[in-house]
Amino acid sequence: MKHTLIAALAASAVVAAPVLADDTADIDATINAVYDVISGPVGEARDFDAMRALFMDGAAMGAVGPGPEGNGRGRVITLDDYIERSGPWLVENGFVERPTRTDITQYGEIAYARSAYEGMNSATGEIFVTGVNFITLFKIDGEWKIASILWRSADADWPVERAFD
């Protein structure tokens, strides 16, 4: 009887153990959806409601760079700040941003991605910026939501490849 009870408890513990899902495909799809929503030709309105649906409430965005004399500078803004500041420029200039490499690290309901990008003029296809987005995501109610994106444009001192060393 004692051994049967121990075996039953052990079996129920195995059944009750949480499943550790690898959500890399879902995380990658969320990241690619952000690239897609900001990309488009001149004159095409971006679907910023779709963009808002990809982000958590209170999500942060920001650009960082070397700043004067290499001391570093940056600015963190809200998603709505980004939409207000960049939305008109995206439509007026026709901008396409696409990932060239994305590395994802997941730990339960937290994920972190380094996603190299290239930005181009949608009319000419000319690539005029490359860099790396550092993206933090949380899984909330079964969906991956972006908590933050910080980005830095590449330059001679900080080429894209250096982010993946």
PDB file of C-alpha atoms in Angstrom:
ATOM      1  CA  MET A   1       0.000   0.000   0.000  1.00  0.00           C
ATOM      2  CA  LYS A   2       2.768   2.409   0.958  1.00  0.00           C
ATOM      3  CA  HIS A   3       4.650   1.781  -2.311  1.00  0.00           C
ATOM      4  CA  THR A   4       1.443   2.185  -4.324  1.00  0.00           C
ATOM      5  CA  LEU A   5       0.773   5.578  -2.716  1.00  0.00           C
ATOM      6  CA  ILE A   6       4.336   6.760  -3.392  1.00  0.00           C
ATOM      7  CA  ALA A   7       4.105   5.588  -7.006  1.00  0.00           C
ATOM      8  CA  ALA A   8       0.763   7.370  -7.454  1.00  0.00           C
ATOM      9  CA  LEU A   9       2.154  10.609  -6.006  1.00  0.00           C
ATOM     10  CA  ALA A  10       5.231  10.386  -8.218  1.00  0.00           C
ATOM     11  CA  ALA A  11       3.091   9.803 -11.315  1.00  0.00           C
ATOM     12  CA  SER A  12       0.855  12.777 -10.498  1.00  0.00           C
ATOM     13  CA  ALA A  13       3.922  14.991 -10.036  1.00  0.00           C
ATOM     14  CA  VAL A  14       5.118  14.073 -13.519  1.00  0.00           C
ATOM     15  CA  VAL A  15       1.706  14.858 -15.010  1.00  0.00           C
ATOM     16  CA  ALA A  16       1.466  18.160 -13.120  1.00  0.00           C
ATOM     17  CA  ALA A  17       4.952  19.364 -14.115  1.00  0.00           C
ATOM     18  CA  PRO A  18       4.796  22.507 -16.265  1.00  0.00           C
ATOM     19  CA  VAL A  19       5.534  22.182 -19.945  1.00  0.00           C
ATOM     20  CA  LEU A  20       8.523  24.296 -20.912  1.00  0.00           C
ATOM     21  CA  ALA A  21       7.576  25.471 -24.378  1.00  0.00           C
ATOM     22  CA  ASP A  22      10.048  26.749 -26.909  1.00  0.00           C
ATOM     23  CA  ASP A  23       8.187  29.716 -28.337  1.00  0.00           C
ATOM     24  CA  THR A  24      10.951  30.887 -30.661  1.00  0.00           C
ATOM     25  CA  ALA A  25       8.697  30.829 -33.735  1.00  0.00           C
ATOM     26  CA  ASP A  26       6.019  32.915 -31.964  1.00  0.00           C
ATOM     27  CA  ILE A  27       8.614  35.365 -30.648  1.00  0.00           C
ATOM     28  CA  ASP A  28      10.149  35.694 -34.113  1.00  0.00           C
ATOM     29  CA  ALA A  29       6.685  36.264 -35.608  1.00  0.00           C
ATOM     30  CA  THR A  30       6.026  39.092 -33.122  1.00  0.00           C
ATOM     31  CA  ILE A  31       9.345  40.746 -33.964  1.00  0.00           C
ATOM     32  CA  ASN A  32       8.731  40.401 -37.708  1.00  0.00           C
ATOM     33  CA  ALA A  33       5.256  41.913 -37.273  1.00  0.00           C
ATOM     34  CA  VAL A  34       6.874  45.076 -35.866  1.00  0.00           C
ATOM     35  CA  TYR A  35       9.172  45.313 -38.890  1.00  0.00           C
ATOM     36  CA  ASP A  36       6.173  44.790 -41.183  1.00  0.00           C
ATOM     37  CA  VAL A  37       3.954  47.408 -39.565  1.00  0.00           C
ATOM     38  CA  ILE A  38       6.499  50.241 -39.841  1.00  0.00           C
ATOM     39  CA  SER A  39       7.445  49.329 -43.417  1.00  0.00           C
ATOM     40  CA  GLY A  40       5.719  50.563 -46.544  1.00  0.00           C
ATOM     41  CA  PRO A  41       5.859  52.767 -49.597  1.00  0.00           C
ATOM     42  CA  VAL A  42       5.560  56.548 -49.756  1.00  0.00           C
ATOM     43  CA  GLY A  43       2.017  57.623 -48.961  1.00  0.00           C
ATOM     44  CA  GLU A  44       0.925  54.372 -47.298  1.00  0.00           C
ATOM     45  CA  ALA A  45      -0.532  54.870 -43.847  1.00  0.00           C
ATOM     46  CA  ARG A  46       0.886  52.515 -41.238  1.00  0.00           C
ATOM     47  CA  ASP A  47      -1.458  50.417 -39.094  1.00  0.00           C
ATOM     48  CA  PHE A  48      -0.478  51.791 -35.723  1.00  0.00           C
ATOM     49  CA  ASP A  49      -3.403  50.068 -33.996  1.00  0.00           C
ATOM     50  CA  ALA A  50      -1.840  46.778 -35.090  1.00  0.00           C
ATOM     51  CA  MET A  51       1.487  48.033 -33.751  1.00  0.00           C
ATOM     52  CA  ARG A  52      -0.061  48.935 -30.397  1.00  0.00           C
ATOM     53  CA  ALA A  53      -1.478  45.396 -30.172  1.00  0.00           C
ATOM     54  CA  LEU A  54       2.077  44.002 -30.344  1.00  0.00           C
ATOM     55  CA  PHE A  55       3.281  46.006 -27.319  1.00  0.00           C
ATOM     56  CA  MET A  56       2.577  45.880 -23.601  1.00  0.00           C
ATOM     57  CA  ASP A  57       0.994  48.857 -21.909  1.00  0.00           C
ATOM     58  CA  GLY A  58       3.801  51.166 -20.843  1.00  0.00           C
ATOM     59  CA  ALA A  59       6.333  49.719 -23.291  1.00  0.00           C
ATOM     60  CA  ALA A  60       9.483  51.749 -23.873  1.00  0.00           C
ATOM     61  CA  MET A  61      11.339  52.515 -27.078  1.00  0.00           C
ATOM     62  CA  GLY A  62      14.535  54.377 -27.637  1.00  0.00           C
ATOM     63  CA  ALA A  63      17.564  55.074 -29.733  1.00  0.00           C
ATOM     64  CA  VAL A  64      21.069  55.182 -28.355  1.00  0.00           C
ATOM     65  CA  GLY A  65      24.297  56.281 -29.976  1.00  0.00           C
ATOM     66  CA  PRO A  66      27.810  57.538 -29.389  1.00  0.00           C
ATOM     67  CA  GLY A  67      26.854  61.130 -28.649  1.00  0.00           C
ATOM     68  CA  PRO A  68      29.286  64.014 -28.450  1.00  0.00           C
ATOM     69  CA  GLU A  69      32.883  62.903 -27.976  1.00  0.00           C
ATOM     70  CA  GLY A  70      31.753  59.276 -27.730  1.00  0.00           C
ATOM     71  CA  ASN A  71      30.176  59.720 -24.294  1.00  0.00           C
ATOM     72  CA  GLY A  72      26.927  58.093 -25.311  1.00  0.00           C
ATOM     73  CA  ARG A  73      23.462  59.517 -25.449  1.00  0.00           C
ATOM     74  CA  GLY A  74      19.983  58.201 -25.850  1.00  0.00           C
ATOM     75  CA  ARG A  75      16.364  58.839 -25.304  1.00  0.00           C
ATOM     76  CA  VAL A  76      13.569  56.576 -24.106  1.00  0.00           C
ATOM     77  CA  ILE A  77      10.080  57.307 -25.381  1.00  0.00           C
ATOM     78  CA  THR A  78       6.672  55.677 -25.277  1.00  0.00           C
ATOM     79  CA  LEU A  79       5.141  53.846 -28.191  1.00  0.00           C
ATOM     80  CA  ASP A  80       2.726  56.732 -28.726  1.00  0.00           C
ATOM     81  CA  ASP A  81       5.678  59.168 -28.782  1.00  0.00           C
ATOM     82  CA  TYR A  82       7.283  57.010 -31.475  1.00  0.00           C
ATOM     83  CA  ILE A  83       4.078  56.946 -33.523  1.00  0.00           C
ATOM     84  CA  GLU A  84       3.629  60.720 -33.199  1.00  0.00           C
ATOM     85  CA  ARG A  85       7.249  61.513 -34.120  1.00  0.00           C
ATOM     86  CA  SER A  86       8.023  58.832 -36.698  1.00  0.00           C
ATOM     87  CA  GLY A  87       4.610  58.050 -38.176  1.00  0.00           C
ATOM     88  CA  PRO A  88       4.471  61.013 -40.565  1.00  0.00           C
ATOM     89  CA  TRP A  89       8.109  60.505 -41.607  1.00  0.00           C
ATOM     90  CA  LEU A  90       7.509  56.824 -42.432  1.00  0.00           C
ATOM     91  CA  VAL A  91       4.607  57.763 -44.719  1.00  0.00           C
ATOM     92  CA  GLU A  92       6.298  60.784 -46.326  1.00  0.00           C
ATOM     93  CA  ASN A  93       9.595  59.045 -47.033  1.00  0.00           C
ATOM     94  CA  GLY A  94       8.635  55.460 -47.726  1.00  0.00           C
ATOM     95  CA  PHE A  95      10.668  53.298 -45.420  1.00  0.00           C
ATOM     96  CA  VAL A  96      11.216  49.561 -45.220  1.00  0.00           C
ATOM     97  CA  GLU A  97      13.049  47.951 -42.328  1.00  0.00           C
ATOM     98  CA  ARG A  98      13.810  44.252 -42.430  1.00  0.00           C
ATOM     99  CA  PRO A  99      15.682  41.912 -40.142  1.00  0.00           C
ATOM    100  CA  THR A 100      18.938  40.438 -41.383  1.00  0.00           C
ATOM    101  CA  ARG A 101      19.651  38.301 -38.328  1.00  0.00           C
ATOM    102  CA  THR A 102      17.780  37.664 -35.099  1.00  0.00           C
ATOM    103  CA  ASP A 103      19.054  35.749 -32.076  1.00  0.00           C
ATOM    104  CA  ILE A 104      16.462  34.925 -29.419  1.00  0.00           C
ATOM    105  CA  THR A 105      17.005  33.868 -25.820  1.00  0.00           C
ATOM    106  CA  GLN A 106      13.939  32.660 -23.934  1.00  0.00           C
ATOM    107  CA  TYR A 107      13.582  31.958 -20.247  1.00  0.00           C
ATOM    108  CA  GLY A 108      10.017  30.935 -19.451  1.00  0.00           C
ATOM    109  CA  GLU A 109       7.771  33.911 -20.099  1.00  0.00           C
ATOM    110  CA  ILE A 110      10.666  36.304 -20.770  1.00  0.00           C
ATOM    111  CA  ALA A 111      12.487  36.616 -24.069  1.00  0.00           C
ATOM    112  CA  TYR A 112      15.312  38.787 -25.274  1.00  0.00           C
ATOM    113  CA  ALA A 113      16.277  39.270 -28.902  1.00  0.00           C
ATOM    114  CA  ARG A 114      19.096  40.922 -30.762  1.00  0.00           C
ATOM    115  CA  SER A 115      17.782  41.696 -34.202  1.00  0.00           C
ATOM    116  CA  ALA A 116      20.068  43.204 -36.826  1.00  0.00           C
ATOM    117  CA  TYR A 117      18.238  45.328 -39.378  1.00  0.00           C
ATOM    118  CA  GLU A 118      18.663  47.257 -42.548  1.00  0.00           C
ATOM    119  CA  GLY A 119      16.539  50.257 -43.400  1.00  0.00           C
ATOM    120  CA  MET A 120      15.931  51.242 -46.984  1.00  0.00           C
ATOM    121  CA  ASN A 121      14.140  53.745 -49.126  1.00  0.00           C
ATOM    122  CA  SER A 122      11.060  51.905 -50.390  1.00  0.00           C
ATOM    123  CA  ALA A 123      11.133  53.634 -53.796  1.00  0.00           C
ATOM    124  CA  THR A 124      14.792  53.061 -54.633  1.00  0.00           C
ATOM    125  CA  GLY A 125      15.681  50.057 -52.499  1.00  0.00           C
ATOM    126  CA  GLU A 126      18.755  51.964 -51.308  1.00  0.00           C
ATOM    127  CA  ILE A 127      19.898  50.780 -47.865  1.00  0.00           C
ATOM    128  CA  PHE A 128      20.738  53.884 -45.851  1.00  0.00           C
ATOM    129  CA  VAL A 129      20.933  52.544 -42.304  1.00  0.00           C
ATOM    130  CA  THR A 130      21.885  49.326 -40.553  1.00  0.00           C
ATOM    131  CA  GLY A 131      21.935  48.577 -36.862  1.00  0.00           C
ATOM    132  CA  VAL A 132      20.671  46.354 -34.090  1.00  0.00           C
ATOM    133  CA  ASN A 133      17.409  46.333 -32.160  1.00  0.00           C
ATOM    134  CA  PHE A 134      17.545  44.953 -28.611  1.00  0.00           C
ATOM    135  CA  ILE A 135      14.049  43.699 -27.851  1.00  0.00           C
ATOM    136  CA  THR A 136      12.562  42.459 -24.569  1.00  0.00           C
ATOM    137  CA  LEU A 137       9.321  40.486 -24.698  1.00  0.00           C
ATOM    138  CA  PHE A 138       6.968  39.047 -22.060  1.00  0.00           C
ATOM    139  CA  LYS A 139       4.449  36.264 -22.581  1.00  0.00           C
ATOM    140  CA  ILE A 140       1.168  37.533 -21.185  1.00  0.00           C
ATOM    141  CA  ASP A 141      -2.080  35.566 -21.400  1.00  0.00           C
ATOM    142  CA  GLY A 142      -0.473  33.255 -23.961  1.00  0.00           C
ATOM    143  CA  GLU A 143       0.774  36.024 -26.265  1.00  0.00           C
ATOM    144  CA  TRP A 144       4.246  37.486 -26.687  1.00  0.00           C
ATOM    145  CA  LYS A 145       4.190  41.253 -26.174  1.00  0.00           C
ATOM    146  CA  ILE A 146       7.044  43.681 -26.586  1.00  0.00           C
ATOM    147  CA  ALA A 147       8.102  45.399 -23.369  1.00  0.00           C
ATOM    148  CA  SER A 148      10.936  47.428 -24.858  1.00  0.00           C
ATOM    149  CA  ILE A 149      12.972  48.084 -27.970  1.00  0.00           C
ATOM    150  CA  LEU A 150      16.260  49.952 -27.881  1.00  0.00           C
ATOM    151  CA  TRP A 151      18.185  50.403 -31.096  1.00  0.00           C
ATOM    152  CA  ARG A 152      21.535  51.627 -32.253  1.00  0.00           C
ATOM    153  CA  SER A 153      22.654  52.354 -35.774  1.00  0.00           C
ATOM    154  CA  ALA A 154      25.845  50.629 -36.839  1.00  0.00           C
ATOM    155  CA  ASP A 155      29.039  52.534 -37.539  1.00  0.00           C
ATOM    156  CA  ALA A 156      32.734  51.760 -38.034  1.00  0.00           C
ATOM    157  CA  ASP A 157      33.318  51.321 -34.292  1.00  0.00           C
ATOM    158  CA  TRP A 158      30.183  49.261 -33.750  1.00  0.00           C
ATOM    159  CA  PRO A 159      29.423  47.173 -36.838  1.00  0.00           C
ATOM    160  CA  VAL A 160      26.366  44.913 -36.716  1.00  0.00           C
ATOM    161  CA  GLU A 161      28.513  41.791 -36.326  1.00  0.00           C
ATOM    162  CA  ARG A 162      29.888  43.079 -33.030  1.00  0.00           C
ATOM    163  CA  ALA A 163      26.442  42.730 -31.431  1.00  0.00           C
ATOM    164  CA  PHE A 164      26.534  39.001 -32.097  1.00  0.00           C
ATOM    165  CA  ASP A 165      30.043  38.226 -30.806  1.00  0.00           C
TER     166      ASP A 165
END
